[in-house]
Amino acid sequence: MTNPTAAILAIGDELLSGRTRDSNLHFLAGELTRTGIALREARVVADDHAEIVAAIRALSAKYTHVFTSGGIGPTHDDITADAVAEAMGAKIGHRADAMALLQAHYDRSGLPFNEARQRMARVPEGAVLIDNPVSTAPGFTLGNVHVMAGVPDIFQAMVASVLPGLSGGPPLLSQSLRVMRGEGEIAAAFGALAAEFPDLSMGSYPFITNGAHGTNLVVRGTDPGRLDEVMIKLTRLFG
Amino acid sequence: MTNPTAAILAIGDELLSGRTRDSNLHFLAGELTRTGIALREARVVADDHAEIVAAIRALSAKYTHVFTSGGIGPTHDDITADAVAEAMGAKIGHRADAMALLQAHYDRSGLPFNEARQRMARVPEGAVLIDNPVSTAPGFTLGNVHVMAGVPDIFQAMVASVLPGLSGGPPLLSQSLRVMRGEGEIAAAFGALAAEFPDLSMGSYPFITNGAHGTNLVVRGTDPGRLDEVMIKLTRLFG
C-alpha cells in the first residue's frame, strides 16, 4: 500500500515581502505525516491571478491532494476562489448555501452583510464547503484542491474539518539519533547503511551547539520493524 | 527603473515532514526587499534529483535570480550541487579551488579530510564560489542560481556574501496602518483606494486580538511620495 501525495500552495504578497512568516506549511506537514499523506512540495506565490492559476494546474495534476492557504477573505486582494475555479474549469458565483451561512452569522453578530462580506460566498460550482468553526466564512474542496484561509487559527480549524474525510496510507513513522560528531565523520557509514535500506528515507541534519559539531540522524518509513532494525545498527555504529 | 525578480528553492525532506520549520525563506525575503529585489515565488522540494532539476530549470528561466538552500553537505542525501549542474548544463567534479579551501580548513582543525568531506568540493565548472565564513565549505553561483547551505547561520552568512554583488532596484518600501475593524467593514473603501493607486501593492491582513477583529493595512511600492499620499488618505478613512 502506498501513501497518497500532497502539495501545499500558500498565497499572499505578505509571505514574500518578509512581513509575515508562514506557519501553515509547518503545521500541515505535521498533520499530513500523522495521516499517512506524503507532503512532496510546497509553493508560495503572490496575490496574482495568473500565478495562482498556473500553480494550481501544475500541482493538482501531479499530486493526490493540493491544500491552499490564503486569499479567501472579503478584500480586493482575495482572489484565490476565482483563480481555483479558472484553474479547474469550474463556474463561480455567490453560492446560496454559503450566502445562507454568512447571512445567519452576520444576523447573529449584528454586523451588516455588505457586498465585501458577500464576496466570501463566492464558491465554485460543484465544490464542497469546508466548515469554519472560527469565523463561519467557509473554505471549499473542488476536485482534489482544498481551499482554506490563511489566518493560522482558521487554517488549522479547516484542516481539522478536511483531514478526517481523506484516505491516508500507513502512518509515516520516523526515529532519530542525536550524535555529537560532525556530518563529515559519519557520512560514509551512514551512506552505506542508507544503501542497505532503500525502502527507508535517511537524512542527516547538522547542528552546532556550544561550538561543537553534532548531527541528527533521521530515518523515515512506514514499516516499524525496518525502522527498529536500522536504529539498532545506527546505535551500534554511532551511539 | 524596475526591480529584478527572484525565487527561493528550499531543498530537504525534513522541511516537508514537519520535522524542521524553514526560516531561510523569511530571512531572505526581508534581505531581498531591502536590496530592491522582488521575491516572487518560493518552493520547497524533497531531496530528489529529478524534482530539484525541474524546479531549478523552471525558476531560473522565469526570474532574474534563484537562491537555493540546503543539500550541499558531505552526506549521501546532499545532492543539490549535482542537480544544479545538470539543470544548467554544466559539468561537475571536485574543483581544485574548493579542495584547497577545505584541505586548509581540515589541516587547521586536525580532522581528516576524508572522502565524505571532499564531496563538499563538488562544484560545477564555471561557477563562482560563495564565501562561507562559518564553516568554510563554499556555496556557489552558476548563471543566475545561487546555491547556499541550509543551516540558518551558514545560509545567512552566505546571503551576506552574495547580495552586495547583485544589482538591486529602488528599495521596496512599505507602510502599514493597524485598524481595529474587521476586513469586511473596510473592504469596499480600501479596494477603491487600491484601484486609485495601481502603481502600489495594497494588502489587508486580518487578525483577532482578545476576541476583537482588526486588520493590518499594508501598502508597498518604490515611490516614497506615493506611499505618503496613500497613507494620508488611509488615515483619513480609517485612522
PDB file of N, CA and C in Angstrom, chain A residues 50-137:
ATOM      1  N   ALA A  50      -2.816  35.006 -12.506  1.00  0.00           N
ATOM      2  CA  ALA A  50      -2.190  34.064 -13.441  1.00  0.00           C
ATOM      3  C   ALA A  50      -1.240  33.103 -12.722  1.00  0.00           C
ATOM      4  N   GLU A  51      -0.523  33.620 -11.728  1.00  0.00           N
ATOM      5  CA  GLU A  51       0.425  32.766 -10.997  1.00  0.00           C
ATOM      6  C   GLU A  51      -0.314  31.697 -10.180  1.00  0.00           C
ATOM      7  N   ILE A  52      -1.435  32.101  -9.574  1.00  0.00           N
ATOM      8  CA  ILE A  52      -2.199  31.131  -8.773  1.00  0.00           C
ATOM      9  C   ILE A  52      -2.789  30.050  -9.683  1.00  0.00           C
ATOM     10  N   VAL A  53      -3.364  30.472 -10.816  1.00  0.00           N
ATOM     11  CA  VAL A  53      -3.950  29.517 -11.765  1.00  0.00           C
ATOM     12  C   VAL A  53      -2.891  28.509 -12.222  1.00  0.00           C
ATOM     13  N   ALA A  54      -1.716  29.018 -12.598  1.00  0.00           N
ATOM     14  CA  ALA A  54      -0.658  28.132 -13.111  1.00  0.00           C
ATOM     15  C   ALA A  54      -0.203  27.144 -12.030  1.00  0.00           C
ATOM     16  N   ALA A  55      -0.058  27.628 -10.801  1.00  0.00           N
ATOM     17  CA  ALA A  55       0.414  26.744  -9.728  1.00  0.00           C
ATOM     18  C   ALA A  55      -0.631  25.671  -9.410  1.00  0.00           C
ATOM     19  N   ILE A  56      -1.911  26.061  -9.353  1.00  0.00           N
ATOM     20  CA  ILE A  56      -2.977  25.082  -9.065  1.00  0.00           C
ATOM     21  C   ILE A  56      -3.001  24.000 -10.142  1.00  0.00           C
ATOM     22  N   ARG A  57      -2.912  24.423 -11.408  1.00  0.00           N
ATOM     23  CA  ARG A  57      -2.938  23.435 -12.506  1.00  0.00           C
ATOM     24  C   ARG A  57      -1.781  22.459 -12.389  1.00  0.00           C
ATOM     25  N   ALA A  58      -0.570  22.992 -12.158  1.00  0.00           N
ATOM     26  CA  ALA A  58       0.610  22.128 -12.098  1.00  0.00           C
ATOM     27  C   ALA A  58       0.511  21.151 -10.922  1.00  0.00           C
ATOM     28  N   LEU A  59       0.121  21.661  -9.763  1.00  0.00           N
ATOM     29  CA  LEU A  59       0.139  20.824  -8.558  1.00  0.00           C
ATOM     30  C   LEU A  59      -1.012  19.833  -8.534  1.00  0.00           C
ATOM     31  N   SER A  60      -2.196  20.254  -9.016  1.00  0.00           N
ATOM     32  CA  SER A  60      -3.342  19.329  -8.925  1.00  0.00           C
ATOM     33  C   SER A  60      -3.196  18.184  -9.922  1.00  0.00           C
ATOM     34  N   ALA A  61      -2.425  18.405 -11.000  1.00  0.00           N
ATOM     35  CA  ALA A  61      -2.179  17.325 -11.954  1.00  0.00           C
ATOM     36  C   ALA A  61      -1.144  16.332 -11.425  1.00  0.00           C
ATOM     37  N   LYS A  62      -0.320  16.778 -10.488  1.00  0.00           N
ATOM     38  CA  LYS A  62       0.847  15.993 -10.093  1.00  0.00           C
ATOM     39  C   LYS A  62       0.652  15.204  -8.792  1.00  0.00           C
ATOM     40  N   TYR A  63      -0.187  15.722  -7.890  1.00  0.00           N
ATOM     41  CA  TYR A  63      -0.303  15.115  -6.565  1.00  0.00           C
ATOM     42  C   TYR A  63      -1.741  14.677  -6.274  1.00  0.00           C
ATOM     43  N   THR A  64      -1.898  13.782  -5.300  1.00  0.00           N
ATOM     44  CA  THR A  64      -3.237  13.327  -4.932  1.00  0.00           C
ATOM     45  C   THR A  64      -4.081  14.485  -4.392  1.00  0.00           C
ATOM     46  N   HIS A  65      -3.464  15.325  -3.557  1.00  0.00           N
ATOM     47  CA  HIS A  65      -4.180  16.447  -2.953  1.00  0.00           C
ATOM     48  C   HIS A  65      -3.359  17.731  -3.045  1.00  0.00           C
ATOM     49  N   VAL A  66      -4.075  18.861  -3.176  1.00  0.00           N
ATOM     50  CA  VAL A  66      -3.444  20.180  -3.060  1.00  0.00           C
ATOM     51  C   VAL A  66      -4.190  20.945  -1.970  1.00  0.00           C
ATOM     52  N   PHE A  67      -3.441  21.527  -1.047  1.00  0.00           N
ATOM     53  CA  PHE A  67      -4.028  22.347   0.009  1.00  0.00           C
ATOM     54  C   PHE A  67      -3.568  23.788  -0.207  1.00  0.00           C
ATOM     55  N   THR A  68      -4.526  24.728  -0.269  1.00  0.00           N
ATOM     56  CA  THR A  68      -4.104  26.119  -0.405  1.00  0.00           C
ATOM     57  C   THR A  68      -4.414  26.871   0.880  1.00  0.00           C
ATOM     58  N   SER A  69      -3.625  27.913   1.157  1.00  0.00           N
ATOM     59  CA  SER A  69      -3.913  28.794   2.295  1.00  0.00           C
ATOM     60  C   SER A  69      -3.846  30.231   1.837  1.00  0.00           C
ATOM     61  N   GLY A  70      -4.852  31.017   2.224  1.00  0.00           N
ATOM     62  CA  GLY A  70      -4.815  32.453   1.978  1.00  0.00           C
ATOM     63  C   GLY A  70      -5.654  32.913   0.801  1.00  0.00           C
ATOM     64  N   GLY A  71      -6.097  34.172   0.892  1.00  0.00           N
ATOM     65  CA  GLY A  71      -6.763  34.821  -0.236  1.00  0.00           C
ATOM     66  C   GLY A  71      -8.239  34.512  -0.376  1.00  0.00           C
ATOM     67  N   ILE A  72      -8.931  34.142   0.732  1.00  0.00           N
ATOM     68  CA  ILE A  72     -10.379  33.899   0.599  1.00  0.00           C
ATOM     69  C   ILE A  72     -11.207  34.834   1.491  1.00  0.00           C
ATOM     70  N   GLY A  73     -10.647  35.996   1.842  1.00  0.00           N
ATOM     71  CA  GLY A  73     -11.383  36.964   2.648  1.00  0.00           C
ATOM     72  C   GLY A  73     -12.232  37.907   1.800  1.00  0.00           C
ATOM     73  N   PRO A  74     -12.654  39.052   2.390  1.00  0.00           N
ATOM     74  CA  PRO A  74     -13.585  39.954   1.717  1.00  0.00           C
ATOM     75  C   PRO A  74     -12.934  41.076   0.917  1.00  0.00           C
ATOM     76  N   THR A  75     -11.590  41.194   0.899  1.00  0.00           N
ATOM     77  CA  THR A  75     -10.992  42.381   0.267  1.00  0.00           C
ATOM     78  C   THR A  75     -10.554  42.120  -1.177  1.00  0.00           C
ATOM     79  N   HIS A  76     -10.195  43.221  -1.870  1.00  0.00           N
ATOM     80  CA  HIS A  76      -9.899  43.147  -3.305  1.00  0.00           C
ATOM     81  C   HIS A  76      -8.735  42.210  -3.620  1.00  0.00           C
ATOM     82  N   ASP A  77      -7.828  41.990  -2.640  1.00  0.00           N
ATOM     83  CA  ASP A  77      -6.684  41.112  -2.904  1.00  0.00           C
ATOM     84  C   ASP A  77      -7.002  39.646  -2.597  1.00  0.00           C
ATOM     85  N   ASP A  78      -8.240  39.338  -2.289  1.00  0.00           N
ATOM     86  CA  ASP A  78      -8.643  37.950  -2.026  1.00  0.00           C
ATOM     87  C   ASP A  78      -9.183  37.337  -3.314  1.00  0.00           C
ATOM     88  N   ILE A  79      -8.299  36.687  -4.059  1.00  0.00           N
ATOM     89  CA  ILE A  79      -8.644  36.256  -5.415  1.00  0.00           C
ATOM     90  C   ILE A  79      -8.477  34.753  -5.603  1.00  0.00           C
ATOM     91  N   THR A  80      -8.271  34.044  -4.505  1.00  0.00           N
ATOM     92  CA  THR A  80      -7.975  32.609  -4.625  1.00  0.00           C
ATOM     93  C   THR A  80      -9.149  31.815  -5.206  1.00  0.00           C
ATOM     94  N   ALA A  81     -10.383  32.071  -4.726  1.00  0.00           N
ATOM     95  CA  ALA A  81     -11.527  31.262  -5.168  1.00  0.00           C
ATOM     96  C   ALA A  81     -11.710  31.366  -6.687  1.00  0.00           C
ATOM     97  N   ASP A  82     -11.621  32.595  -7.214  1.00  0.00           N
ATOM     98  CA  ASP A  82     -11.784  32.767  -8.657  1.00  0.00           C
ATOM     99  C   ASP A  82     -10.661  32.085  -9.432  1.00  0.00           C
ATOM    100  N   ALA A  83      -9.435  32.167  -8.895  1.00  0.00           N
ATOM    101  CA  ALA A  83      -8.301  31.541  -9.587  1.00  0.00           C
ATOM    102  C   ALA A  83      -8.436  30.017  -9.585  1.00  0.00           C
ATOM    103  N   VAL A  84      -8.881  29.456  -8.468  1.00  0.00           N
ATOM    104  CA  VAL A  84      -9.050  27.995  -8.401  1.00  0.00           C
ATOM    105  C   VAL A  84     -10.150  27.554  -9.368  1.00  0.00           C
ATOM    106  N   ALA A  85     -11.253  28.315  -9.415  1.00  0.00           N
ATOM    107  CA  ALA A  85     -12.336  27.989 -10.353  1.00  0.00           C
ATOM    108  C   ALA A  85     -11.798  27.961 -11.784  1.00  0.00           C
ATOM    109  N   GLU A  86     -11.025  28.981 -12.163  1.00  0.00           N
ATOM    110  CA  GLU A  86     -10.495  29.010 -13.533  1.00  0.00           C
ATOM    111  C   GLU A  86      -9.548  27.839 -13.779  1.00  0.00           C
ATOM    112  N   ALA A  87      -8.666  27.584 -12.815  1.00  0.00           N
ATOM    113  CA  ALA A  87      -7.687  26.504 -12.995  1.00  0.00           C
ATOM    114  C   ALA A  87      -8.379  25.156 -13.192  1.00  0.00           C
ATOM    115  N   MET A  88      -9.517  24.958 -12.505  1.00  0.00           N
ATOM    116  CA  MET A  88     -10.177  23.661 -12.531  1.00  0.00           C
ATOM    117  C   MET A  88     -11.329  23.640 -13.543  1.00  0.00           C
ATOM    118  N   GLY A  89     -11.515  24.737 -14.285  1.00  0.00           N
ATOM    119  CA  GLY A  89     -12.561  24.767 -15.302  1.00  0.00           C
ATOM    120  C   GLY A  89     -13.971  24.764 -14.726  1.00  0.00           C
ATOM    121  N   ALA A  90     -14.171  25.409 -13.578  1.00  0.00           N
ATOM    122  CA  ALA A  90     -15.498  25.463 -12.949  1.00  0.00           C
ATOM    123  C   ALA A  90     -16.055  26.885 -13.017  1.00  0.00           C
ATOM    124  N   LYS A  91     -17.368  27.004 -13.038  1.00  0.00           N
ATOM    125  CA  LYS A  91     -18.006  28.319 -12.935  1.00  0.00           C
ATOM    126  C   LYS A  91     -17.992  28.763 -11.478  1.00  0.00           C
ATOM    127  N   ILE A  92     -18.078  30.075 -11.255  1.00  0.00           N
ATOM    128  CA  ILE A  92     -18.099  30.565  -9.881  1.00  0.00           C
ATOM    129  C   ILE A  92     -19.089  31.714  -9.743  1.00  0.00           C
ATOM    130  N   GLY A  93     -19.760  31.769  -8.595  1.00  0.00           N
ATOM    131  CA  GLY A  93     -20.688  32.858  -8.291  1.00  0.00           C
ATOM    132  C   GLY A  93     -20.948  32.865  -6.799  1.00  0.00           C
ATOM    133  N   HIS A  94     -21.887  33.716  -6.353  1.00  0.00           N
ATOM    134  CA  HIS A  94     -22.261  33.736  -4.933  1.00  0.00           C
ATOM    135  C   HIS A  94     -23.176  32.541  -4.696  1.00  0.00           C
ATOM    136  N   ARG A  95     -22.715  31.553  -3.979  1.00  0.00           N
ATOM    137  CA  ARG A  95     -23.497  30.329  -3.848  1.00  0.00           C
ATOM    138  C   ARG A  95     -24.484  30.429  -2.703  1.00  0.00           C
ATOM    139  N   ALA A  96     -25.690  29.905  -2.947  1.00  0.00           N
ATOM    140  CA  ALA A  96     -26.799  30.072  -1.985  1.00  0.00           C
ATOM    141  C   ALA A  96     -26.465  29.485  -0.619  1.00  0.00           C
ATOM    142  N   ASP A  97     -25.805  28.308  -0.598  1.00  0.00           N
ATOM    143  CA  ASP A  97     -25.524  27.696   0.705  1.00  0.00           C
ATOM    144  C   ASP A  97     -24.531  28.532   1.517  1.00  0.00           C
ATOM    145  N   ALA A  98     -23.508  29.066   0.844  1.00  0.00           N
ATOM    146  CA  ALA A  98     -22.527  29.901   1.546  1.00  0.00           C
ATOM    147  C   ALA A  98     -23.157  31.235   1.949  1.00  0.00           C
ATOM    148  N   MET A  99     -24.013  31.804   1.073  1.00  0.00           N
ATOM    149  CA  MET A  99     -24.721  33.054   1.413  1.00  0.00           C
ATOM    150  C   MET A  99     -25.560  32.851   2.681  1.00  0.00           C
ATOM    151  N   ALA A 100     -26.241  31.719   2.770  1.00  0.00           N
ATOM    152  CA  ALA A 100     -27.117  31.464   3.923  1.00  0.00           C
ATOM    153  C   ALA A 100     -26.311  31.350   5.223  1.00  0.00           C
ATOM    154  N   LEU A 101     -25.185  30.637   5.159  1.00  0.00           N
ATOM    155  CA  LEU A 101     -24.305  30.515   6.330  1.00  0.00           C
ATOM    156  C   LEU A 101     -23.858  31.882   6.835  1.00  0.00           C
ATOM    157  N   LEU A 102     -23.407  32.706   5.865  1.00  0.00           N
ATOM    158  CA  LEU A 102     -22.852  34.011   6.243  1.00  0.00           C
ATOM    159  C   LEU A 102     -23.951  34.966   6.708  1.00  0.00           C
ATOM    160  N   GLN A 103     -25.099  34.924   6.028  1.00  0.00           N
ATOM    161  CA  GLN A 103     -26.240  35.772   6.431  1.00  0.00           C
ATOM    162  C   GLN A 103     -26.600  35.493   7.896  1.00  0.00           C
ATOM    163  N   ALA A 104     -26.712  34.226   8.242  1.00  0.00           N
ATOM    164  CA  ALA A 104     -27.066  33.852   9.621  1.00  0.00           C
ATOM    165  C   ALA A 104     -26.001  34.341  10.601  1.00  0.00           C
ATOM    166  N   HIS A 105     -24.722  34.227  10.188  1.00  0.00           N
ATOM    167  CA  HIS A 105     -23.617  34.663  11.057  1.00  0.00           C
ATOM    168  C   HIS A 105     -23.682  36.169  11.318  1.00  0.00           C
ATOM    169  N   TYR A 106     -23.910  36.954  10.260  1.00  0.00           N
ATOM    170  CA  TYR A 106     -23.929  38.411  10.448  1.00  0.00           C
ATOM    171  C   TYR A 106     -25.213  38.865  11.136  1.00  0.00           C
ATOM    172  N   ASP A 107     -26.311  38.133  10.910  1.00  0.00           N
ATOM    173  CA  ASP A 107     -27.539  38.427  11.668  1.00  0.00           C
ATOM    174  C   ASP A 107     -27.286  38.263  13.171  1.00  0.00           C
ATOM    175  N   ARG A 108     -26.633  37.161  13.528  1.00  0.00           N
ATOM    176  CA  ARG A 108     -26.315  36.917  14.944  1.00  0.00           C
ATOM    177  C   ARG A 108     -25.406  37.991  15.530  1.00  0.00           C
ATOM    178  N   SER A 109     -24.401  38.429  14.723  1.00  0.00           N
ATOM    179  CA  SER A 109     -23.420  39.361  15.291  1.00  0.00           C
ATOM    180  C   SER A 109     -23.871  40.815  15.141  1.00  0.00           C
ATOM    181  N   GLY A 110     -24.984  41.048  14.428  1.00  0.00           N
ATOM    182  CA  GLY A 110     -25.493  42.418  14.286  1.00  0.00           C
ATOM    183  C   GLY A 110     -24.676  43.295  13.345  1.00  0.00           C
ATOM    184  N   LEU A 111     -23.791  42.681  12.552  1.00  0.00           N
ATOM    185  CA  LEU A 111     -22.995  43.458  11.599  1.00  0.00           C
ATOM    186  C   LEU A 111     -23.646  43.377  10.224  1.00  0.00           C
ATOM    187  N   PRO A 112     -23.501  44.437   9.403  1.00  0.00           N
ATOM    188  CA  PRO A 112     -24.119  44.398   8.078  1.00  0.00           C
ATOM    189  C   PRO A 112     -23.478  43.342   7.169  1.00  0.00           C
ATOM    190  N   PHE A 113     -24.297  42.593   6.475  1.00  0.00           N
ATOM    191  CA  PHE A 113     -23.805  41.600   5.498  1.00  0.00           C
ATOM    192  C   PHE A 113     -23.651  42.330   4.165  1.00  0.00           C
ATOM    193  N   ASN A 114     -22.594  43.147   4.109  1.00  0.00           N
ATOM    194  CA  ASN A 114     -22.399  44.045   2.948  1.00  0.00           C
ATOM    195  C   ASN A 114     -21.777  43.311   1.750  1.00  0.00           C
ATOM    196  N   GLU A 115     -21.566  44.072   0.678  1.00  0.00           N
ATOM    197  CA  GLU A 115     -21.061  43.486  -0.573  1.00  0.00           C
ATOM    198  C   GLU A 115     -19.700  42.800  -0.371  1.00  0.00           C
ATOM    199  N   ALA A 116     -18.824  43.458   0.402  1.00  0.00           N
ATOM    200  CA  ALA A 116     -17.491  42.880   0.625  1.00  0.00           C
ATOM    201  C   ALA A 116     -17.621  41.526   1.320  1.00  0.00           C
ATOM    202  N   ARG A 117     -18.451  41.478   2.353  1.00  0.00           N
ATOM    203  CA  ARG A 117     -18.606  40.210   3.088  1.00  0.00           C
ATOM    204  C   ARG A 117     -19.275  39.145   2.218  1.00  0.00           C
ATOM    205  N   GLN A 118     -20.162  39.574   1.315  1.00  0.00           N
ATOM    206  CA  GLN A 118     -20.808  38.612   0.409  1.00  0.00           C
ATOM    207  C   GLN A 118     -19.801  37.965  -0.536  1.00  0.00           C
ATOM    208  N   ARG A 119     -18.681  38.685  -0.770  1.00  0.00           N
ATOM    209  CA  ARG A 119     -17.605  38.138  -1.611  1.00  0.00           C
ATOM    210  C   ARG A 119     -17.123  36.785  -1.073  1.00  0.00           C
ATOM    211  N   MET A 120     -17.222  36.608   0.241  1.00  0.00           N
ATOM    212  CA  MET A 120     -16.751  35.340   0.838  1.00  0.00           C
ATOM    213  C   MET A 120     -17.692  34.171   0.535  1.00  0.00           C
ATOM    214  N   ALA A 121     -18.840  34.457  -0.112  1.00  0.00           N
ATOM    215  CA  ALA A 121     -19.736  33.379  -0.558  1.00  0.00           C
ATOM    216  C   ALA A 121     -19.458  32.975  -1.998  1.00  0.00           C
ATOM    217  N   ARG A 122     -18.432  33.566  -2.609  1.00  0.00           N
ATOM    218  CA  ARG A 122     -18.051  33.143  -3.966  1.00  0.00           C
ATOM    219  C   ARG A 122     -17.374  31.780  -3.874  1.00  0.00           C
ATOM    220  N   VAL A 123     -18.074  30.774  -4.336  1.00  0.00           N
ATOM    221  CA  VAL A 123     -17.586  29.385  -4.253  1.00  0.00           C
ATOM    222  C   VAL A 123     -17.876  28.727  -5.605  1.00  0.00           C
ATOM    223  N   PRO A 124     -16.910  28.007  -6.160  1.00  0.00           N
ATOM    224  CA  PRO A 124     -17.133  27.373  -7.464  1.00  0.00           C
ATOM    225  C   PRO A 124     -18.287  26.361  -7.436  1.00  0.00           C
ATOM    226  N   GLU A 125     -18.973  26.240  -8.543  1.00  0.00           N
ATOM    227  CA  GLU A 125     -19.998  25.201  -8.706  1.00  0.00           C
ATOM    228  C   GLU A 125     -19.361  23.824  -8.541  1.00  0.00           C
ATOM    229  N   GLY A 126     -20.045  22.962  -7.822  1.00  0.00           N
ATOM    230  CA  GLY A 126     -19.541  21.593  -7.659  1.00  0.00           C
ATOM    231  C   GLY A 126     -18.604  21.426  -6.483  1.00  0.00           C
ATOM    232  N   ALA A 127     -18.192  22.534  -5.862  1.00  0.00           N
ATOM    233  CA  ALA A 127     -17.287  22.430  -4.707  1.00  0.00           C
ATOM    234  C   ALA A 127     -18.069  22.059  -3.455  1.00  0.00           C
ATOM    235  N   VAL A 128     -17.410  21.377  -2.543  1.00  0.00           N
ATOM    236  CA  VAL A 128     -17.980  21.016  -1.241  1.00  0.00           C
ATOM    237  C   VAL A 128     -17.433  22.001  -0.207  1.00  0.00           C
ATOM    238  N   LEU A 129     -18.312  22.598   0.598  1.00  0.00           N
ATOM    239  CA  LEU A 129     -17.852  23.585   1.574  1.00  0.00           C
ATOM    240  C   LEU A 129     -17.022  22.943   2.681  1.00  0.00           C
ATOM    241  N   ILE A 130     -16.021  23.691   3.157  1.00  0.00           N
ATOM    242  CA  ILE A 130     -15.227  23.273   4.322  1.00  0.00           C
ATOM    243  C   ILE A 130     -15.663  24.123   5.505  1.00  0.00           C
ATOM    244  N   ASP A 131     -16.037  23.443   6.586  1.00  0.00           N
ATOM    245  CA  ASP A 131     -16.545  24.117   7.776  1.00  0.00           C
ATOM    246  C   ASP A 131     -15.483  25.026   8.408  1.00  0.00           C
ATOM    247  N   ASN A 132     -15.902  26.235   8.802  1.00  0.00           N
ATOM    248  CA  ASN A 132     -15.028  27.173   9.503  1.00  0.00           C
ATOM    249  C   ASN A 132     -15.645  27.507  10.859  1.00  0.00           C
ATOM    250  N   PRO A 133     -15.292  26.746  11.894  1.00  0.00           N
ATOM    251  CA  PRO A 133     -15.909  26.971  13.208  1.00  0.00           C
ATOM    252  C   PRO A 133     -15.436  28.262  13.875  1.00  0.00           C
ATOM    253  N   VAL A 134     -14.375  28.883  13.349  1.00  0.00           N
ATOM    254  CA  VAL A 134     -13.829  30.094  13.981  1.00  0.00           C
ATOM    255  C   VAL A 134     -14.597  31.336  13.545  1.00  0.00           C
ATOM    256  N   SER A 135     -14.784  31.510  12.226  1.00  0.00           N
ATOM    257  CA  SER A 135     -15.375  32.762  11.756  1.00  0.00           C
ATOM    258  C   SER A 135     -16.369  32.560  10.606  1.00  0.00           C
ATOM    259  N   THR A 136     -16.896  31.341  10.477  1.00  0.00           N
ATOM    260  CA  THR A 136     -18.004  30.986   9.584  1.00  0.00           C
ATOM    261  C   THR A 136     -17.675  30.939   8.087  1.00  0.00           C
ATOM    262  N   ALA A 137     -17.032  32.014   7.544  1.00  0.00           N
ATOM    263  CA  ALA A 137     -16.769  32.056   6.097  1.00  0.00           C
ATOM    264  C   ALA A 137     -16.090  30.756   5.682  1.00  0.00           C
TER     265      ALA A 137
END
